[in-house]
CSV table of C-alpha atoms in Angstrom, one decimal:
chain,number,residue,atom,x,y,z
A,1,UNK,CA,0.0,0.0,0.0
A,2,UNK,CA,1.6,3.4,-0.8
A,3,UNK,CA,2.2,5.6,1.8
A,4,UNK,CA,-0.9,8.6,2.9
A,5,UNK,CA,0.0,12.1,4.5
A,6,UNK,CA,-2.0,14.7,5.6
A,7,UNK,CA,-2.9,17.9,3.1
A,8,UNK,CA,-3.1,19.8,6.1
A,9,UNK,CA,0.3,19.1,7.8
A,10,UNK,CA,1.4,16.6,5.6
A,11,UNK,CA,2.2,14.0,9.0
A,12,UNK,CA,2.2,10.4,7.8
A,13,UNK,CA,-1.2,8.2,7.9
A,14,UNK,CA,-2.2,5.0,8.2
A,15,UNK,CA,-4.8,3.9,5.8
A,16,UNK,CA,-7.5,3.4,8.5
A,17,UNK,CA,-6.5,6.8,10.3
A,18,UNK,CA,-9.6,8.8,11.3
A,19,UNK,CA,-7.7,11.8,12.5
A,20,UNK,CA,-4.5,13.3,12.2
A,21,UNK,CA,-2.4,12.8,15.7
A,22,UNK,CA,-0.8,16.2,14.7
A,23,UNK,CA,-3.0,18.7,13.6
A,24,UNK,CA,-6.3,16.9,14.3
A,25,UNK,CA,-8.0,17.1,11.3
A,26,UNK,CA,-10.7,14.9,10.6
A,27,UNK,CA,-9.8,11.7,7.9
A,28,UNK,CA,-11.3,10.3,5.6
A,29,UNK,CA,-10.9,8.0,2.3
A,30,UNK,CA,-11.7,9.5,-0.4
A,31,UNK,CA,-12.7,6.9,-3.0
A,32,UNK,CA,-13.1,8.3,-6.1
A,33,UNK,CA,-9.3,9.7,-5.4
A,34,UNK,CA,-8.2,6.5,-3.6
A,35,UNK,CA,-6.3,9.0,-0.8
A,36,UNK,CA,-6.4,9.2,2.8
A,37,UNK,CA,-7.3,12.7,3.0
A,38,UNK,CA,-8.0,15.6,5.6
A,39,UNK,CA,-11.4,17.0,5.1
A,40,UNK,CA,-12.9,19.8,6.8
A,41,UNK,CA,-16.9,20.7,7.7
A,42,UNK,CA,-18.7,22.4,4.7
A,43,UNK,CA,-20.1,25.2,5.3
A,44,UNK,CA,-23.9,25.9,6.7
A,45,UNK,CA,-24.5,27.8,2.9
A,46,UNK,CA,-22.8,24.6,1.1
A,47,UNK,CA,-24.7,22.3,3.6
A,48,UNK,CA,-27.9,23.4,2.6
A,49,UNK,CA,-27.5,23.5,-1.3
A,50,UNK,CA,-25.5,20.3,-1.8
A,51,UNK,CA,-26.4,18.2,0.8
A,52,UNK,CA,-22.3,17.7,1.5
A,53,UNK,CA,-20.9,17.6,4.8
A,54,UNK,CA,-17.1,18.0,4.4
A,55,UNK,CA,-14.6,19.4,1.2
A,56,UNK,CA,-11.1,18.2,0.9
A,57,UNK,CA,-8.7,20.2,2.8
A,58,UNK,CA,-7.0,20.7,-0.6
A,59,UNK,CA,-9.7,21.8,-2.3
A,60,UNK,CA,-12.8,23.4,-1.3
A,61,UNK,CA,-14.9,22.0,-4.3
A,62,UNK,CA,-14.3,18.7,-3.8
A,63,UNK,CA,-17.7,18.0,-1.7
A,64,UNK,CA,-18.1,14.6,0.5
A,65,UNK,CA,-21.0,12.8,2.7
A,66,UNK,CA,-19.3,10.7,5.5
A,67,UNK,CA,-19.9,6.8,5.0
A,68,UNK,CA,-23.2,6.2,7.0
A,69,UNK,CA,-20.9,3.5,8.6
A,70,UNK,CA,-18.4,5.6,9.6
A,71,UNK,CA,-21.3,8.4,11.2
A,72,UNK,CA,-23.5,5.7,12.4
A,73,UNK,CA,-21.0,2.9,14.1
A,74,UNK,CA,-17.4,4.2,13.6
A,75,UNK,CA,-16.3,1.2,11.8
A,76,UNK,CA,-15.3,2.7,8.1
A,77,UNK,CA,-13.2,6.0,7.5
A,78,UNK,CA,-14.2,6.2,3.9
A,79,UNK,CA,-16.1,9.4,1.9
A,80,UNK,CA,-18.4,9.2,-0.4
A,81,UNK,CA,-18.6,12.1,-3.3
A,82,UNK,CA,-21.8,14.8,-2.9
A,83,UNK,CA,-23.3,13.4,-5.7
A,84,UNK,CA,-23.2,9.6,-5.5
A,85,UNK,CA,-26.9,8.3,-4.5
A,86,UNK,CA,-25.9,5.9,-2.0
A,87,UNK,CA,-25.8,6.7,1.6
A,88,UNK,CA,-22.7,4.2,1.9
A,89,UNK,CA,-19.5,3.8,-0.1
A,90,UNK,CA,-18.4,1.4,-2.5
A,91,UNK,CA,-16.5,-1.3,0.4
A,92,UNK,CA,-20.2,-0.9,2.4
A,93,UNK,CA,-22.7,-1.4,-0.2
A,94,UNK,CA,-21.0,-4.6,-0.8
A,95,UNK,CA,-22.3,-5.9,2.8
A,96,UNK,CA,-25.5,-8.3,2.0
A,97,UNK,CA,-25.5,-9.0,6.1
A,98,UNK,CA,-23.8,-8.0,9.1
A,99,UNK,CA,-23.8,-9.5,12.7
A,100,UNK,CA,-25.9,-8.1,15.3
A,101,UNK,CA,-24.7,-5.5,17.1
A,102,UNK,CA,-26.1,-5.5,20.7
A,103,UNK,CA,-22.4,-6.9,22.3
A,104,UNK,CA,-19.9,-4.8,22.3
A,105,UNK,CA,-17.4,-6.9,21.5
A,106,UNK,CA,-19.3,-8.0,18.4
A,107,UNK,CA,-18.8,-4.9,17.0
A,108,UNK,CA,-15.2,-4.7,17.5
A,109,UNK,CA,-15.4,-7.8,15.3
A,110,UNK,CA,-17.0,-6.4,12.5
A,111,UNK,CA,-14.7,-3.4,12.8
A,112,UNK,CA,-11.5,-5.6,12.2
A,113,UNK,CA,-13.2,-7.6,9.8
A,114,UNK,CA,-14.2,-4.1,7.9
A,115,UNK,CA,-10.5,-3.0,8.2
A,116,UNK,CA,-9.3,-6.1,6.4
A,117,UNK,CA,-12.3,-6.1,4.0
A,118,UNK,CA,-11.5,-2.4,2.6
A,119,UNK,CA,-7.6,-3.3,2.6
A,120,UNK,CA,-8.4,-6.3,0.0
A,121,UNK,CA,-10.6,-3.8,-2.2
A,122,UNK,CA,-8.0,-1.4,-2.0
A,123,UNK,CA,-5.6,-3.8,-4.2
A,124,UNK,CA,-8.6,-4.7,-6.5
A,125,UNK,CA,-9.2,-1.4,-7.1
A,126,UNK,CA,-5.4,-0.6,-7.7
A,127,UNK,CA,-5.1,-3.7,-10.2
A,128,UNK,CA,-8.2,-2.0,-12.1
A,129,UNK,CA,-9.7,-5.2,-11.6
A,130,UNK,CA,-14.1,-5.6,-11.4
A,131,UNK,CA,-15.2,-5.3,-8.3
A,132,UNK,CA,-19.6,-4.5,-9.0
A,133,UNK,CA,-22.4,-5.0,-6.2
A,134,UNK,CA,-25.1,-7.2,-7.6
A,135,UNK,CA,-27.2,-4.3,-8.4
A,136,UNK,CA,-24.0,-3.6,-10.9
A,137,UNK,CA,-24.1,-7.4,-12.1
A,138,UNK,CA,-25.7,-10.5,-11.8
A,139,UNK,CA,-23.4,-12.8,-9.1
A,140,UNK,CA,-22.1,-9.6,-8.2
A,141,UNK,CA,-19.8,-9.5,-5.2
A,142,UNK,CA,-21.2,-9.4,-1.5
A,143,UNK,CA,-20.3,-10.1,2.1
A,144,UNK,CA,-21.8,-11.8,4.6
A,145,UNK,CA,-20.3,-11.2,8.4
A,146,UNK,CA,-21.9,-13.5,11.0
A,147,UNK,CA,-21.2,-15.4,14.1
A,148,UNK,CA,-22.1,-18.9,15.1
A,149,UNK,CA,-25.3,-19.3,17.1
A,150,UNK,CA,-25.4,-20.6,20.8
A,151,UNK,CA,-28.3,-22.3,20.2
A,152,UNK,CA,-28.4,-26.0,20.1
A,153,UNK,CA,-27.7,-28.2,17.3
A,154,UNK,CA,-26.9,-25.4,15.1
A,155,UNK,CA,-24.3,-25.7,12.5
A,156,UNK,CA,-21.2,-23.5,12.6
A,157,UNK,CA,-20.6,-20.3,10.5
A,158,UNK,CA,-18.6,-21.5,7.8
A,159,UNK,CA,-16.2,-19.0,6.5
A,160,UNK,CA,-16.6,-19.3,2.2
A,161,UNK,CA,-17.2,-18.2,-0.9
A,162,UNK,CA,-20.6,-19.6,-3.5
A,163,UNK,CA,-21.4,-17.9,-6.4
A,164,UNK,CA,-19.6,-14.0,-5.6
A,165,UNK,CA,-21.4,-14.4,-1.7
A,166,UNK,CA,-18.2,-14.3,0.8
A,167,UNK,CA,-19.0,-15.6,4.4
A,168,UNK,CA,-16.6,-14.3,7.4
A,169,UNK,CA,-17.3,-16.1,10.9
A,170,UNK,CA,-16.5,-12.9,12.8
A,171,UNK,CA,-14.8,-15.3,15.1
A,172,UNK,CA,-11.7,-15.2,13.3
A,173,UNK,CA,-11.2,-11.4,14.0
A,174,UNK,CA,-10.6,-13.2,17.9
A,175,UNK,CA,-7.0,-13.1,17.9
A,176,UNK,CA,-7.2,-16.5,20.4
A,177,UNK,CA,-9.6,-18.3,18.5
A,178,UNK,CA,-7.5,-17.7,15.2
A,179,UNK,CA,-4.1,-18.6,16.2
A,180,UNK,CA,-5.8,-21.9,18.2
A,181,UNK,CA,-7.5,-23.0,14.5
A,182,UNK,CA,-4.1,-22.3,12.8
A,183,UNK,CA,-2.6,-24.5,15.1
A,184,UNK,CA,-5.2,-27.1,14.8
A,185,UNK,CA,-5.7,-26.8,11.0
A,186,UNK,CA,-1.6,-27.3,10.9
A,187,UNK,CA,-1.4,-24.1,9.5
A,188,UNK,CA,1.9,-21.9,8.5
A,189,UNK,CA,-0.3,-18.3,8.7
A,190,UNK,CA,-3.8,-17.7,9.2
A,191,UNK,CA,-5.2,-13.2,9.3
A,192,UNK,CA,-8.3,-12.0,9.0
A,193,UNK,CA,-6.6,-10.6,6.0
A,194,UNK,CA,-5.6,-13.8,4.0
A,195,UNK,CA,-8.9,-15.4,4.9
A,196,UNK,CA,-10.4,-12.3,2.6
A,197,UNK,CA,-7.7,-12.8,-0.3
A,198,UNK,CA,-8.2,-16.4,0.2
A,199,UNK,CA,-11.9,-16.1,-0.8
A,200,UNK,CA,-11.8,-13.0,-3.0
A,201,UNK,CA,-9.6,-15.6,-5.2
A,202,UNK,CA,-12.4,-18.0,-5.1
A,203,UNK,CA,-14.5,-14.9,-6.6
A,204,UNK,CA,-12.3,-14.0,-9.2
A,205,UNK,CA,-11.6,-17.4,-10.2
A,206,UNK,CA,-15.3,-17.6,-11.5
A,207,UNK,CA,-15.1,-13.9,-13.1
A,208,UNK,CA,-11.8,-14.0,-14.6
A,209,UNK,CA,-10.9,-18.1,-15.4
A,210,UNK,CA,-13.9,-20.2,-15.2
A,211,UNK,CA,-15.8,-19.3,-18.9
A,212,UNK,CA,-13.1,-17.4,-20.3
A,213,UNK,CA,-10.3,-18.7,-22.8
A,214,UNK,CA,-7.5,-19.0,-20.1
A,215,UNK,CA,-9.8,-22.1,-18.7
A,216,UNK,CA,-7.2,-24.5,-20.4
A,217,UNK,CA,-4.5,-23.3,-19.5
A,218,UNK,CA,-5.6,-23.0,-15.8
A,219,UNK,CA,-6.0,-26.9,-16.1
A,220,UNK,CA,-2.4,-27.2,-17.3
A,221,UNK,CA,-1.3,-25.6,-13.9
A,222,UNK,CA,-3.5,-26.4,-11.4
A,223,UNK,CA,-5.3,-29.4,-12.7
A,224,UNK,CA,-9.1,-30.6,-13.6
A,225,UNK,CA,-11.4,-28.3,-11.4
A,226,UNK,CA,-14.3,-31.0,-12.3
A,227,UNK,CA,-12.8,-33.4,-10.0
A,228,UNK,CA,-15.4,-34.1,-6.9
A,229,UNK,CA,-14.9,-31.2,-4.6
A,230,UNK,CA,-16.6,-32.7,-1.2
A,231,UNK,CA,-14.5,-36.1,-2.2
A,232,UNK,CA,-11.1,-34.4,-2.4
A,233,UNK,CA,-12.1,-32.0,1.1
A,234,UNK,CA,-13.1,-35.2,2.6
A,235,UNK,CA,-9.8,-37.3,1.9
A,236,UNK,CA,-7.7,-33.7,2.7
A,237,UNK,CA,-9.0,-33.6,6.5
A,238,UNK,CA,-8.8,-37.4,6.5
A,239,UNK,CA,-5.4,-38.0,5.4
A,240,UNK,CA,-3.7,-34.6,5.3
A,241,UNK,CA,-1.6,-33.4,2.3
A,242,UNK,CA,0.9,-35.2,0.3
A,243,UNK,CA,4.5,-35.5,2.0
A,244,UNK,CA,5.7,-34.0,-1.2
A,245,UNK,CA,3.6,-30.7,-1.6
A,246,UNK,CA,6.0,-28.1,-1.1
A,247,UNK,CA,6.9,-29.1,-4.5
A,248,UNK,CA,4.1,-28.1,-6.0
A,249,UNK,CA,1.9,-25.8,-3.9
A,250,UNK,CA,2.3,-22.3,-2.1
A,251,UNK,CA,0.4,-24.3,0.8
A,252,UNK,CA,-0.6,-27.9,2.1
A,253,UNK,CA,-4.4,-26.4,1.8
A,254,UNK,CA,-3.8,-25.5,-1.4
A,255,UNK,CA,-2.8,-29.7,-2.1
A,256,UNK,CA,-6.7,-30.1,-1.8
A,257,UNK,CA,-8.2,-29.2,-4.8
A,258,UNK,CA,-7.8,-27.3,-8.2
A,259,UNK,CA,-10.0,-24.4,-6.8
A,260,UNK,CA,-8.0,-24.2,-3.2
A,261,UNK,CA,-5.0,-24.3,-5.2
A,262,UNK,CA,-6.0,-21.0,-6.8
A,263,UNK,CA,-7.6,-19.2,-4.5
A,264,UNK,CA,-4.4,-19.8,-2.2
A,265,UNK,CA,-1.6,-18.7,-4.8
A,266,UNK,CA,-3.9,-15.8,-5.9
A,267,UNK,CA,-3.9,-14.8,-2.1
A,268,UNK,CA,-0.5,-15.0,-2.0
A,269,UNK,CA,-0.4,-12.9,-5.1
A,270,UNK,CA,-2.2,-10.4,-3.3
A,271,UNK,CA,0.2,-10.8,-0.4
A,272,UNK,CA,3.1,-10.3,-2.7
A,273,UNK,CA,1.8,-7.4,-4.7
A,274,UNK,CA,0.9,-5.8,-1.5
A,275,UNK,CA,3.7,-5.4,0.6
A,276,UNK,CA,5.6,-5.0,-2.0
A,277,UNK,CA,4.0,-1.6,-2.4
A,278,UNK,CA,4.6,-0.7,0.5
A,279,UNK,CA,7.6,-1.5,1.0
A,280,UNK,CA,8.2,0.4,-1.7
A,281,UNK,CA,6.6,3.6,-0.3
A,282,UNK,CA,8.7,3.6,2.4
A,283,UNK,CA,11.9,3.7,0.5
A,284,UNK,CA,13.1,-0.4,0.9
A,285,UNK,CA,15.7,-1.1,-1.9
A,286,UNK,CA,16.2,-5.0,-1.8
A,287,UNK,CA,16.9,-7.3,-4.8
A,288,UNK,CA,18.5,-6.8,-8.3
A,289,UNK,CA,19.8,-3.2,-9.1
A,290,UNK,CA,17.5,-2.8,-12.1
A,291,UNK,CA,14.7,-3.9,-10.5
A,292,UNK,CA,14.8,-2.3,-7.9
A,293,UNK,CA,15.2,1.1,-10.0
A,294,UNK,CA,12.2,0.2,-12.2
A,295,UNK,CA,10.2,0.1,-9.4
A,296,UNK,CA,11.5,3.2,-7.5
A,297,UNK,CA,11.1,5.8,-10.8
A,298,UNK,CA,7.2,4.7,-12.7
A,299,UNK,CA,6.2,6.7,-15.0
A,300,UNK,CA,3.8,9.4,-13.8
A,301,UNK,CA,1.0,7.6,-15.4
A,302,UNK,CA,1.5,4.3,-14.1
A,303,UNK,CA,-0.5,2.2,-11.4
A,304,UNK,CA,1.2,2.3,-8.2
A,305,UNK,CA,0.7,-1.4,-7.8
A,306,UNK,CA,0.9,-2.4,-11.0
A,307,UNK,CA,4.7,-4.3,-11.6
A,308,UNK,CA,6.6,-3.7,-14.8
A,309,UNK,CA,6.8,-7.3,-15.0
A,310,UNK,CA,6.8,-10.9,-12.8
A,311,UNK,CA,10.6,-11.2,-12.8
A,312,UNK,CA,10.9,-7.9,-11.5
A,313,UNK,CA,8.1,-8.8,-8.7
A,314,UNK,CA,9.2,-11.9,-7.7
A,315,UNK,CA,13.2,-10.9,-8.3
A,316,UNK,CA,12.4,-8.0,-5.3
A,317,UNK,CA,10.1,-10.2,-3.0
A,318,UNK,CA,12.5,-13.1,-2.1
A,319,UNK,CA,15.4,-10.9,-0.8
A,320,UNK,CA,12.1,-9.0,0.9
A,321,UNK,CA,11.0,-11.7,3.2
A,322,UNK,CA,14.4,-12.8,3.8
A,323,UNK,CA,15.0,-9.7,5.4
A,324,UNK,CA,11.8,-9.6,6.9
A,325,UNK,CA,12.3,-12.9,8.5
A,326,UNK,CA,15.4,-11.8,9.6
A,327,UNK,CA,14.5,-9.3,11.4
A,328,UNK,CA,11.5,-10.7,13.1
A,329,UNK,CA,13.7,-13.5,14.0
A,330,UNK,CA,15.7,-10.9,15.7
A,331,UNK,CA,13.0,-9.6,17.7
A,332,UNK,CA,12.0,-13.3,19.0
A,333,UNK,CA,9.3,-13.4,16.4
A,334,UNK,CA,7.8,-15.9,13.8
A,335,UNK,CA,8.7,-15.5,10.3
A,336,UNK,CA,6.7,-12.7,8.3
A,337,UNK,CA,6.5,-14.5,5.3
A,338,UNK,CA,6.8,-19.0,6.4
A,339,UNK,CA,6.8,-19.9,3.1
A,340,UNK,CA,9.6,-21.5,1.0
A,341,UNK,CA,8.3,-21.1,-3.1
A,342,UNK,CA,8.8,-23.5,-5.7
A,343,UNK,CA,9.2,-23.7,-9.1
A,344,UNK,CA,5.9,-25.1,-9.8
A,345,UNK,CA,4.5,-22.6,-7.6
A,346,UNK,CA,5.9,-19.5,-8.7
A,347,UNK,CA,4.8,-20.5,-12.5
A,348,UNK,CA,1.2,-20.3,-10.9
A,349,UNK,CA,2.0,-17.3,-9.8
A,350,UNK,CA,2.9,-16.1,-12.9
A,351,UNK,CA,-0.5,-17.6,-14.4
A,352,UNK,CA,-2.5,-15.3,-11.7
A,353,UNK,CA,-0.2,-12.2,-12.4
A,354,UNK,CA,-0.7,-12.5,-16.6
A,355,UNK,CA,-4.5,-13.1,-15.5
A,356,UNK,CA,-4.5,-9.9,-13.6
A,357,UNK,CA,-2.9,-8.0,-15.7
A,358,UNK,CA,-4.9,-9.1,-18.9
A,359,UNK,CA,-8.3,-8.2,-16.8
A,360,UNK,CA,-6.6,-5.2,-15.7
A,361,UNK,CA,-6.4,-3.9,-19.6
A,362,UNK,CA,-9.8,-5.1,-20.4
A,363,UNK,CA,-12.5,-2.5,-21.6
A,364,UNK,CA,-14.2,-0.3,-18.6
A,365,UNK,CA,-12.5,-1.7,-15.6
A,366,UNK,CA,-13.1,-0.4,-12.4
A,367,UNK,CA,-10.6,1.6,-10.7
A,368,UNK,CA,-11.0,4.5,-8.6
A,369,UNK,CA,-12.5,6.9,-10.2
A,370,UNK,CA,-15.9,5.4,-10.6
């Protein structure tokens, strides 16, 4: 993620910041500019005619409405523009349910769970790739957030994707609960974060591979999708994943089926793309020279997130994480990044960057400004 500061005093922000620690103006992102921003309160005479509560702190005609999530329950920091319609913006109108909200602590759930949720959209919408409600398009993506019921006999949230709906048991925004199914589920990394790439690449998979002509060659790499999903979940948690998957997978989950296979290397994708950014932003040179100066001078019309190529990606993240792990290894840490990537592994990485990037170029894609 690139780096935010404030227009006011230009002190550096964090992409969920609400206000600034130094001058205290009021935050908010701005998404048809896709910039943490200060605003400031409209005036009455504005207020009246336009119906808009803030302007940028840059520039008075830029005219906002607060998220009715972020006035209502303080759990988005985004803007919405004067005109737009809708009394939420474009990472709310995607909820189909949320949890209910009489506990406290349940809405500190939904909260982190928003935080992680607006993160993931903020790389979709930086790889220009379609993200539409269902009133944009039919299967259009939503998000349910619930919690598992203490009544009786009552099945268990399960946290998945069917046909563009994306269900989040708001339990795994309980740091205890989420380390204690990692460890259970034999798990290298488990965040509130990846669980949203992990199923946003269930999403895409269906938008972006399933009917289009990069269907065979998703087969070549991942394998027949066709096989019996239940079958091959059912032998996974019965016998576990082959001794020999680190050959061929970014995960032992992904060992499970065609469709996990994706959805976790496109996650990791996400991961890689990511960080990479921001690491970026804040100035990290690591990997070959001429990557590394590619990266560090775009063009002024370039996508921040958008690399020049996948050997210049992957030839900067591997010294990345080394030094990553190195250094949370020096704090008494785990490693940032436990995963060891092999051939067969970054070739489907590959596959998911060329698929990104050829959606990316596509006619009308998403991006901020719409």
């Amino acid at each position: 993620m690139k780096l935010f500061s404030c227009q006011s005093c230009q002190q550096i922000l964090y992409f969920e910041s609400v206000q600034c620690t130094r001058c205290g103006h009021t935050l908010a992102f701005l998404q048809d500019r896709g910039v943490v921003s200060a605003i400031e309160p409209a005036s009455s005479k504005l207020l009246a005619a336009t119906g808009s509560s803030w302007t940028a702190a840059d520039d008075a005609n830029a005219k906002y409405r607060l998220c009715r999530n972020y006035t209502e329950h303080g759990v988005c920091n985004w803007a919405v523009r004067a005109d737009d319609p809708s009394a939420y913006c474009r990472a709310c109108r995607l909820n189909r349910l949320i949890p209910n909200l009489d506990a406290p602590e349940t809405k500190e759930a939904w909260h982190r769970l928003e935080i992680a949720k607006r993160r993931v959209l903020y790389t979709l919408f930086e790889l220009r790739l379609p993200v539409e409600a269902p009133s944009e398009r039919s299967g259009g993506l939503q998000f349910d957030f619930l919690r598992d019921s203490d009544a009786p006999n009552v099945p268990r949230v399960s946290t998945g994707h069917s046909e563009g709906i994306i269900t989040i048991n708001i339990a795994e925004a309980d740091d205890p609960f989420r380390e204690k199914m990692r460890v259970q589920m034999g798990e290298a990394y488990r965040t509130v974060l990846g669980h949203f790439r992990h199923e946003i690449g269930h999403y895409y998979w269906g938008r972006l591979v399933r009917t289009t002509s990069r269907l065979s060659d998703f087969r070549a790499r991942f394998g027949d999708e066709t096989r019996n999903y239940a079958a091959a979940r059912q032998s996974h948690y019965a016998v576990g994943a082959p001794a020999d998957w680190p050959l061929h997978f970014v995960s032992a989950y992904a060992s499970m089926h065609p469709w996990e296979d994706w959805a976790e290397t496109w996650a990791h994708y996400l991961h890689i793309v990511d960080t990479f950014e921001t690491a970026r932003a804040y100035g990290l040179s690591l990997g070959p020279a001429k990557a590394v100066t590619r990266w560090q001078e775009p063009p002024s019309t370039a996508r921040q997130m958008a690399p020049p190529s996948f050997e210049d990606l992957m030839g900067g993240w591997i010294p990345l994480t080394m030094a990553l792990n190195s250094l949370n290894r020096s704090m008494g840490m785990k490693d940032f990044y436990p995963f060891v990537l092999s051939n067969a592994a970054i070739d489907k990485l590959r596959f998911v960057h060329e698929t990104v990037r050829f959606a990316s170029t596509a006619a009308e894609p998403s991006g901020w400004g719409r």
